[in-house]
Short mmCIF file of C-alpha atoms in Angstrom, two decimals:
data_model
loop_
_atom_site.label_atom_id
_atom_site.label_comp_id
_atom_site.label_asym_id
_atom_site.label_seq_id
_atom_site.Cartn_x
_atom_site.Cartn_y
_atom_site.Cartn_z
CA MET J 71 169.30 50.26 23.91
CA SER J 72 168.84 46.82 25.06
CA GLU J 73 166.93 48.15 28.13
CA TYR J 74 164.40 48.90 25.67
CA SER J 75 164.40 45.73 23.36
CA LEU J 76 161.24 44.19 21.80
CA ARG J 77 161.55 41.48 25.08
CA ARG J 78 161.24 44.26 27.54
CA VAL J 79 158.10 45.95 25.47
CA ALA J 80 156.67 42.70 25.20
CA SER J 81 157.35 41.90 29.14
CA LEU J 82 155.20 45.07 29.80
CA ALA J 83 152.55 44.69 26.96
CA LEU J 84 151.44 41.08 27.19
CA PRO J 85 149.88 41.21 30.38
CA ALA J 86 148.59 44.65 30.08
CA LEU J 87 146.92 43.35 26.81
CA VAL J 88 145.04 40.91 29.05
CA VAL J 89 143.84 43.38 31.29
CA LEU J 90 142.68 45.93 28.29
CA ALA J 91 140.81 43.09 26.99
CA ALA J 92 139.11 41.85 29.93
CA GLU J 93 136.72 44.77 30.11
CA PRO J 94 135.70 45.06 26.09
CA LEU J 95 136.17 41.30 26.02
CA TYR J 96 133.28 41.24 28.93
CA VAL J 97 131.20 43.57 26.83
CA LEU J 98 131.31 41.42 23.73
CA VAL J 99 130.26 38.38 25.77
CA ASP J 100 127.41 40.83 27.13
CA THR J 101 126.53 42.06 23.41
CA ALA J 102 126.16 38.06 22.36
CA VAL J 103 124.28 37.40 25.27
CA VAL J 104 121.76 40.29 25.16
CA GLY J 105 121.91 40.10 21.36
CA HIS J 106 119.86 36.76 21.13
CA LEU J 107 117.31 38.37 23.46
CA GLY J 108 116.18 40.27 20.28
CA ARG J 109 116.70 43.54 18.34
CA LEU J 110 115.15 45.87 20.79
CA PRO J 111 117.39 44.45 23.78
CA LEU J 112 120.40 44.71 21.82
CA ALA J 113 119.21 48.37 20.75
CA ALA J 114 118.99 49.62 24.26
CA LEU J 115 122.50 47.94 25.27
CA ALA J 116 123.76 50.18 22.37
CA ILE J 117 121.78 53.51 23.81
CA GLY J 118 122.60 52.39 27.61
CA GLY J 119 126.20 51.48 26.59
CA THR J 120 127.25 54.26 24.64
CA VAL J 121 126.54 56.67 27.47
CA MET J 122 127.95 54.31 30.09
CA SER J 123 131.50 54.53 28.21
CA VAL J 124 131.70 57.95 29.75
CA ALA J 125 132.98 56.26 32.84
CA ALA J 126 135.22 54.19 30.92
CA TRP J 127 136.60 57.27 29.28
CA LEU J 128 136.86 58.87 32.77
CA GLY J 129 139.00 55.75 33.71
CA ALA J 130 141.28 55.83 30.67
CA ILE J 131 141.87 59.56 31.47
CA MET J 132 142.94 58.73 35.28
CA ALA J 133 144.93 55.51 34.03
CA TYR J 134 147.12 57.37 31.28
CA GLY J 135 147.52 60.07 33.42
CA THR J 136 148.87 58.56 36.58
CA THR J 137 151.06 56.16 34.52
CA GLY J 138 152.92 59.11 33.35
CA ARG J 139 153.66 61.06 36.39
CA ALA J 140 154.41 57.74 38.23
CA ALA J 141 156.42 56.64 35.45
CA ARG J 142 158.80 59.50 35.58
CA ARG J 143 158.94 59.73 39.69
CA TYR J 144 159.58 55.80 39.32
CA GLY J 145 162.45 56.53 36.44
CA SER J 146 164.09 59.07 38.89
CA GLY J 147 164.46 56.22 41.64
CA ASP J 148 161.58 57.01 43.99
CA ARG J 149 159.05 54.57 44.01
CA ALA J 150 157.42 55.80 46.98
CA SER J 151 156.44 59.29 45.08
CA ALA J 152 155.12 57.00 42.32
CA VAL J 153 152.72 55.05 44.44
CA ALA J 154 151.77 58.28 46.47
CA GLU J 155 150.74 59.52 42.59
CA GLY J 156 148.60 56.38 43.10
CA VAL J 157 147.05 57.21 46.27
CA GLN J 158 145.75 60.53 45.36
CA ALA J 159 144.25 59.41 41.97
CA SER J 160 142.57 56.82 43.99
CA TRP J 161 140.77 59.80 46.11
CA LEU J 162 140.11 61.51 42.68
CA ALA J 163 138.62 58.31 41.40
CA LEU J 164 136.35 57.71 44.18
CA GLY J 165 134.73 61.09 43.99
CA ALA J 166 134.11 61.11 40.60
CA GLY J 167 132.70 57.53 40.59
CA VAL J 168 130.16 58.34 43.21
CA ALA J 169 129.41 61.61 41.55
CA LEU J 170 128.78 59.96 38.11
CA ALA J 171 126.62 57.36 39.89
CA VAL J 172 124.30 59.67 41.29
CA ALA J 173 124.08 61.79 38.57
CA MET J 174 123.16 59.02 36.14
CA GLN J 175 120.25 58.26 38.12
CA VAL J 176 118.66 61.32 37.07
CA ALA J 177 120.22 62.00 33.76
CA ALA J 178 119.64 58.54 32.76
CA GLY J 179 116.26 58.74 30.94
CA PRO J 180 116.74 62.12 29.17
CA LEU J 181 120.43 60.96 27.70
CA ALA J 182 118.71 57.78 26.34
CA ARG J 183 115.75 59.68 24.75
CA THR J 184 118.13 62.08 23.21
CA LEU J 185 120.25 59.08 21.70
CA ALA J 186 117.29 56.81 20.74
CA GLY J 187 115.38 59.38 18.59
CA THR J 188 111.65 58.62 18.34
CA ASP J 189 111.97 55.15 19.72
CA SER J 190 110.62 55.24 23.38
CA ASP J 191 110.72 51.64 23.84
CA VAL J 192 114.52 51.34 23.29
CA ALA J 193 115.03 54.75 25.14
CA GLY J 194 113.34 53.21 28.21
CA ALA J 195 115.05 49.85 28.21
CA GLY J 196 118.23 51.61 27.50
CA ALA J 197 117.91 54.03 30.41
CA GLY J 198 116.86 51.22 32.67
CA TRP J 199 119.88 49.11 32.06
CA LEU J 200 122.19 52.56 32.80
CA ARG J 201 120.64 53.27 35.92
CA ILE J 202 121.69 49.97 37.32
CA ALA J 203 125.24 49.91 35.57
CA VAL J 204 126.30 52.97 36.60
CA LEU J 205 126.68 51.78 40.16
CA GLY J 206 129.50 49.87 39.11
CA ALA J 207 131.48 53.56 38.24
CA PRO J 208 133.15 53.87 41.67
CA GLY J 209 134.98 50.42 41.19
CA LEU J 210 135.91 51.10 37.62
CA LEU J 211 137.12 54.36 38.14
CA LEU J 212 139.04 52.93 41.43
CA ALA J 213 140.34 49.79 39.11
CA ALA J 214 141.92 52.46 36.55
CA ALA J 215 143.67 54.59 39.25
CA GLY J 216 145.15 51.51 40.48
CA ASN J 217 146.09 50.21 36.82
CA GLY J 218 147.84 53.62 36.22
CA TRP J 219 150.38 53.72 39.32
CA MET J 220 151.02 50.10 38.77
CA ARG J 221 152.13 50.59 35.31
CA GLY J 222 153.91 53.50 36.34
CA VAL J 223 156.07 51.20 38.27
CA GLN J 224 156.23 48.53 35.65
CA ASP J 225 154.07 46.34 37.51
CA THR J 226 151.34 44.68 35.20
CA ARG J 227 151.25 41.25 36.90
CA ARG J 228 148.80 42.22 39.75
CA PRO J 229 146.09 44.46 37.47
CA LEU J 230 146.30 41.18 35.46
CA ARG J 231 145.01 39.12 37.97
CA TYR J 232 142.49 41.36 39.43
CA VAL J 233 140.72 42.61 36.54
CA LEU J 234 141.04 38.85 34.89
CA GLY J 235 139.58 37.45 37.72
CA ALA J 236 136.37 39.71 38.43
CA ASN J 237 135.61 40.04 34.63
CA VAL J 238 135.63 36.29 34.13
CA LEU J 239 132.87 35.97 37.39
CA SER J 240 131.04 38.44 35.69
CA ALA J 241 130.80 36.64 32.15
CA ALA J 242 129.81 33.58 33.85
CA LEU J 243 127.32 35.54 35.70
CA CYS J 244 125.65 37.43 32.84
CA PRO J 245 124.01 34.40 30.90
CA VAL J 246 122.69 33.24 34.34
CA LEU J 247 121.22 36.07 35.16
CA VAL J 248 119.42 37.25 31.78
CA TYR J 249 118.17 33.86 31.15
CA PRO J 250 117.82 31.19 33.78
CA LEU J 251 117.44 33.96 36.38
CA GLY J 252 114.81 35.80 33.97
CA MET J 253 116.28 38.92 34.97
CA GLY J 254 116.80 39.87 30.94
CA LEU J 255 118.38 43.13 29.50
CA ASN J 256 118.88 44.34 33.46
CA GLY J 257 120.50 41.27 34.40
CA SER J 258 123.51 42.01 32.26
CA ALA J 259 124.01 45.26 33.99
CA VAL J 260 124.15 43.78 37.68
CA ALA J 261 126.96 41.55 36.21
CA ASN J 262 128.45 44.70 35.10
CA VAL J 263 128.22 46.20 38.62
CA VAL J 264 129.61 42.91 40.30
CA ALA J 265 132.74 42.71 38.01
CA GLN J 266 133.53 46.55 38.39
CA THR J 267 133.07 46.63 42.35
CA VAL J 268 135.24 43.48 42.85
CA SER J 269 138.04 44.86 40.53
CA GLY J 270 138.15 48.09 42.61
CA VAL J 271 138.21 46.66 45.84
CA LEU J 272 141.03 44.31 44.70
CA PHE J 273 142.98 47.56 43.73
CA LEU J 274 142.37 49.50 46.78
CA ARG J 275 143.71 46.56 48.92
CA ALA J 276 146.90 46.51 46.82
CA ILE J 277 147.43 50.10 47.66
CA VAL J 278 146.72 49.71 51.42
CA VAL J 279 149.20 47.27 51.38
CA GLU J 280 152.24 49.21 49.83
CA ARG J 281 151.97 51.09 53.31
CA VAL J 282 152.24 54.83 52.24
CA PRO J 283 150.11 57.50 53.49
CA LEU J 284 146.71 57.38 52.42
CA ARG J 285 145.55 60.81 53.63
CA PRO J 286 144.45 63.23 50.48
CA HIS J 287 147.00 65.72 49.41
CA PRO J 288 144.96 68.34 47.84
CA ALA J 289 148.32 70.23 45.99
CA MET J 290 149.12 66.71 44.22
CA MET J 291 145.54 65.93 43.28
CA ARG J 292 145.59 69.62 41.72
CA GLN J 293 148.52 68.82 39.94
CA GLN J 294 147.06 65.62 38.40
CA VAL J 295 143.59 67.68 37.59
CA VAL J 296 145.76 70.19 35.11
CA LEU J 297 147.12 67.02 33.47
CA GLY J 298 143.88 65.56 33.61
CA ARG J 299 142.27 68.36 31.99
CA ASP J 300 143.98 68.30 28.84
CA LEU J 301 143.22 64.41 28.43
CA LEU J 302 139.72 64.98 29.55
CA ILE J 303 139.06 67.30 26.76
CA ARG J 304 140.69 65.16 24.57
CA GLY J 305 138.48 62.43 25.81
CA ALA J 306 135.54 64.77 25.36
CA ALA J 307 136.16 65.33 21.82
CA PHE J 308 136.17 61.11 21.58
CA GLN J 309 132.88 61.04 23.50
CA ALA J 310 130.81 63.93 21.56
CA SER J 311 132.05 61.94 18.30
CA PHE J 312 131.10 58.05 19.21
CA LEU J 313 127.94 59.72 20.72
CA SER J 314 127.00 61.21 17.90
CA ALA J 315 127.82 58.71 15.77
CA THR J 316 125.39 56.10 17.98
CA ALA J 317 122.49 58.95 17.53
CA VAL J 318 123.02 59.15 14.11
CA ALA J 319 122.86 55.42 13.45
CA ALA J 320 119.60 55.07 15.51
CA ARG J 321 118.24 57.39 13.08
CA PHE J 322 118.84 54.88 10.41
CA GLY J 323 116.67 52.28 12.22
CA THR J 324 117.13 49.62 14.66
CA ALA J 325 118.85 47.35 13.07
CA VAL J 326 121.49 49.86 11.74
CA VAL J 327 121.96 50.76 15.36
CA ALA J 328 122.33 47.28 16.61
CA ALA J 329 124.82 46.67 13.98
CA HIS J 330 126.68 49.55 14.95
CA GLN J 331 126.78 48.28 18.46
CA ILE J 332 128.23 45.32 17.39
CA THR J 333 130.99 46.39 15.32
CA LEU J 334 131.63 49.49 17.31
CA GLN J 335 132.30 47.28 20.36
CA LEU J 336 134.26 45.04 18.40
CA TRP J 337 136.28 48.26 17.27
CA PHE J 338 136.66 48.98 20.93
CA PHE J 339 138.01 45.61 21.60
CA CYS J 340 140.39 45.81 19.23
CA ALA J 341 141.72 49.34 20.07
CA LEU J 342 142.27 48.39 23.80
CA ALA J 343 143.81 45.41 22.77
CA LEU J 344 145.98 47.39 20.42
CA ASP J 345 146.75 49.70 23.20
CA ALA J 346 148.82 47.54 25.13
CA VAL J 347 151.81 48.60 23.20
CA ALA J 348 150.57 52.04 24.40
CA ILE J 349 151.17 51.17 27.74
CA ALA J 350 154.24 49.85 27.76
CA ALA J 351 155.25 53.12 26.01
CA GLN J 352 153.75 55.19 28.61
CA SER J 353 155.62 53.20 31.27
CA LEU J 354 159.11 53.11 29.60
CA VAL J 355 158.75 56.41 27.52
CA GLY J 356 158.17 58.16 31.30
CA ALA J 357 160.81 56.50 32.99
CA ALA J 358 163.29 57.11 30.33
CA LEU J 359 162.54 60.84 30.52
CA GLY J 360 162.38 60.80 34.40
CA ALA J 361 165.79 59.35 34.19
CA GLY J 362 167.29 61.89 31.83
CA HIS J 363 167.57 59.69 28.98
CA ASP J 364 165.75 61.66 25.92
CA ALA J 365 167.68 59.95 23.25
CA GLU J 366 166.37 56.55 24.56
CA ALA J 367 162.89 58.06 24.68
CA ARG J 368 163.14 59.11 21.08
CA GLU J 369 164.42 56.10 19.95
CA LEU J 370 161.64 54.20 21.88
CA GLY J 371 159.14 56.24 20.61
CA ARG J 372 160.17 55.42 16.80
CA ARG J 373 160.16 51.37 17.73
CA ILE J 374 156.68 51.44 19.43
CA ALA J 375 155.07 53.11 16.18
CA VAL J 376 156.53 50.14 14.36
CA ILE J 377 155.25 47.72 16.83
CA GLY J 378 152.13 49.15 16.83
CA GLY J 379 151.51 48.80 12.70
CA VAL J 380 152.64 45.68 12.97
CA CYS J 381 150.18 44.54 15.41
CA GLY J 382 147.51 46.39 13.48
CA VAL J 383 148.01 44.40 10.64
CA GLY J 384 147.79 41.17 12.63
CA PHE J 385 144.51 42.44 13.82
CA ALA J 386 143.09 43.08 10.56
CA VAL J 387 143.98 40.07 8.93
CA LEU J 388 141.83 38.22 12.14
CA VAL J 389 138.74 40.55 11.84
CA GLY J 390 138.93 40.02 7.97
CA ALA J 391 139.32 36.03 8.25
CA GLY J 392 136.15 36.54 10.49
CA ALA J 393 134.00 38.55 8.30
CA GLY J 394 131.43 35.73 7.31
CA VAL J 395 131.57 34.28 11.11
CA VAL J 396 131.63 36.98 14.00
CA PRO J 397 128.55 39.23 13.43
CA ALA J 398 126.68 36.05 13.99
CA TRP J 399 127.68 35.32 17.00
CA PHE J 400 126.21 38.41 18.15
CA SER J 401 122.68 38.77 16.20
CA SER J 402 120.60 36.05 14.60
CA ASP J 403 118.65 38.97 12.81
CA PRO J 404 119.56 38.85 8.96
CA ALA J 405 119.12 42.83 8.58
CA VAL J 406 121.43 43.18 11.33
CA ARG J 407 124.54 41.12 10.15
CA GLU J 408 123.69 42.36 6.56
CA GLN J 409 124.36 46.01 8.00
CA ALA J 410 127.17 44.61 10.23
CA MET J 411 129.09 43.75 6.73
CA VAL J 412 128.58 47.37 5.46
CA ALA J 413 130.92 48.57 8.42
CA TRP J 414 133.32 45.75 7.99
CA PRO J 415 135.42 46.80 4.94
CA TRP J 416 136.24 50.22 6.87
CA PHE J 417 136.98 48.13 10.02
CA VAL J 418 139.14 45.93 8.38
CA GLY J 419 141.21 48.62 6.10
CA LEU J 420 141.47 51.02 9.60
CA LEU J 421 143.02 48.64 12.20
CA PRO J 422 146.74 48.87 10.57
CA LEU J 423 146.46 52.83 10.84
CA ALA J 424 145.11 52.67 13.98
CA GLY J 425 147.74 50.33 15.59
CA ILE J 426 150.30 53.28 14.86
CA VAL J 427 147.82 56.07 16.16
CA TYR J 428 147.36 54.17 19.51
CA ALA J 429 151.16 53.61 19.88
CA LEU J 430 152.03 56.85 19.57
CA ASP J 431 149.12 58.13 21.74
CA GLY J 432 151.02 56.00 24.27
CA VAL J 433 154.53 57.56 23.42
CA LEU J 434 153.31 60.87 23.93
CA ILE J 435 150.98 60.45 27.11
CA GLY J 436 154.03 58.76 28.60
CA ALA J 437 156.04 61.71 27.68
CA GLY J 438 152.93 64.29 29.52
CA ASP J 439 152.76 65.83 26.08
CA ALA J 440 148.73 66.29 26.88
CA ARG J 441 148.12 69.57 25.49
CA PHE J 442 149.58 68.66 21.86
CA LEU J 443 147.26 65.22 22.12
CA ARG J 444 144.23 67.51 23.15
CA ASN J 445 144.67 70.00 20.32
CA ALA J 446 145.28 67.34 17.80
CA THR J 447 142.30 65.12 18.75
CA ILE J 448 139.88 68.32 18.83
CA VAL J 449 140.84 69.21 15.23
CA ALA J 450 140.40 65.66 13.94
CA ALA J 451 136.95 65.20 15.40
CA VAL J 452 135.60 68.84 15.06
CA GLY J 453 137.31 69.09 11.57
CA GLY J 454 136.90 65.48 10.26
CA PHE J 455 134.88 63.13 12.18
CA LEU J 456 131.63 65.12 13.61
CA PRO J 457 131.00 66.83 10.23
CA ALA J 458 131.49 63.37 8.04
CA ILE J 459 128.81 61.71 10.34
CA TRP J 460 126.24 64.15 10.39
CA LEU J 461 126.88 64.51 6.79
CA ALA J 462 126.16 60.86 6.44
CA TYR J 463 122.70 61.39 8.14
CA ALA J 464 121.93 64.35 5.81
CA LEU J 465 123.07 62.40 2.63
CA GLU J 466 121.36 58.58 4.16
CA ALA J 467 124.65 57.31 3.40
CA GLY J 468 123.90 54.75 6.40
CA LEU J 469 126.67 52.87 8.36
CA GLY J 470 129.20 53.17 5.67
CA GLY J 471 128.96 56.92 5.99
CA ILE J 472 129.20 56.82 9.38
CA TRP J 473 132.63 54.86 9.31
CA ALA J 474 133.90 56.78 6.28
CA GLY J 475 133.93 59.48 8.94
CA LEU J 476 135.93 57.41 11.46
CA ALA J 477 138.38 56.60 9.00
CA LEU J 478 138.95 60.62 8.13
CA PHE J 479 138.94 60.93 12.03
CA ILE J 480 141.83 58.09 12.22
CA VAL J 481 144.23 59.58 9.34
CA LEU J 482 144.16 63.06 10.76
CA ARG J 483 145.09 61.84 14.08
CA LEU J 484 148.02 59.90 12.09
CA VAL J 485 149.46 62.42 10.07
CA THR J 486 149.43 65.10 13.46
CA LEU J 487 151.11 62.23 15.38
CA LEU J 488 153.67 61.38 13.18
CA ALA J 489 154.84 65.19 12.82
CA ARG J 490 155.02 65.35 16.44
CA LEU J 491 157.21 62.06 16.77
CA ARG J 492 159.44 63.33 14.13
CA SER J 493 159.74 67.11 15.80
CA GLY J 494 161.26 65.39 18.90
CA ALA J 495 159.68 68.34 21.07
CA TRP J 496 157.91 65.93 23.05
CA ALA J 497 160.87 64.51 24.60
CA VAL J 498 161.28 66.48 27.83
CA VAL J 499 163.72 65.07 30.70
CA GLY J 500 162.79 65.37 34.45
CA ALA J 501 161.06 63.45 37.50
CA VAL J 502 158.20 66.15 37.05
CA ARG J 503 156.93 67.71 33.60
#
């Protein structure tokens, strides 16, 4: 088991951590910059950003599905086939990104109005931001496909350079566009597009220099779509839950939805940072099963769960220590900061559990156990999160009720994932599952 030591997990997880943290860190910078424009622009960013998270969701699905397939081929000794998975994923990414960018030019207004409820000013500003920001979707999805195959061949260093460089550029550009150049809220959307497009171009270049055939292979893409289908349905359950949470928060008032934007983006930041452990799990579990080492894969799964829990505790300590300081970074409005503190105890208490959940997600995605993940997530969303947050609306429970729904969601997922890990039914060997 020395091959799967803590050092090996860390060598993959730490570069992946920077990559995973770069995009949400930019969103946090964006939130802080826009937050000082006032309550309305921050609420509009919450609406537009929630819809834009659909593109990030598609990217995560593409990256995770590609990682598992590429890792199995890499583990069986066939690197060229692993890279070929990335080529086909990139074709899918480009098509999906262009389609999303076009569709959102029409759909941005209705979606923003649905989420914002009766506040037409927030809806209008959110739709305007979204129509610009979505132009970065092709680059975002190309970068996700590139991350996927590179993780599969256990190369996490080049993605680090590509993503970090693009997002540092954009984080520097955002305040300049918003304030000195006077673009306001829309300046943050332009900076978003710049980061995602630059990143996508860099990942395209990386796959070209591999010198593998670049033509589309519909048969391989269909196989990827089949795997992605289960991850897509699973992701749809997440999206329905978080879109509903934002819609409910908006109906409690501008201060509540603005505070929800702050705490939710911080939650996503922590979640994606914790996902670095899951990225290592995807790569190592996939490679182990591709090489026929099911016992090593099961042992790795148990170790990854422990590592995820420990990392979750670490994040909880940091977030708890920042309770009196961090909300003020994002808003000078006392009502917004007060509402953020309603969610804070939930935020801190859930992080250790989330660390285990995200780690085990990585184990099962690396194993190609997407159907189980789909079913477990739907049960947790439909049976827990969605009823809880709409009950919070009915009972006027505010932001605390929304986060209680998230807590139920995490606990239900934790129970089902631990049961699956213990069963061992996910550890199926072979270059392709």
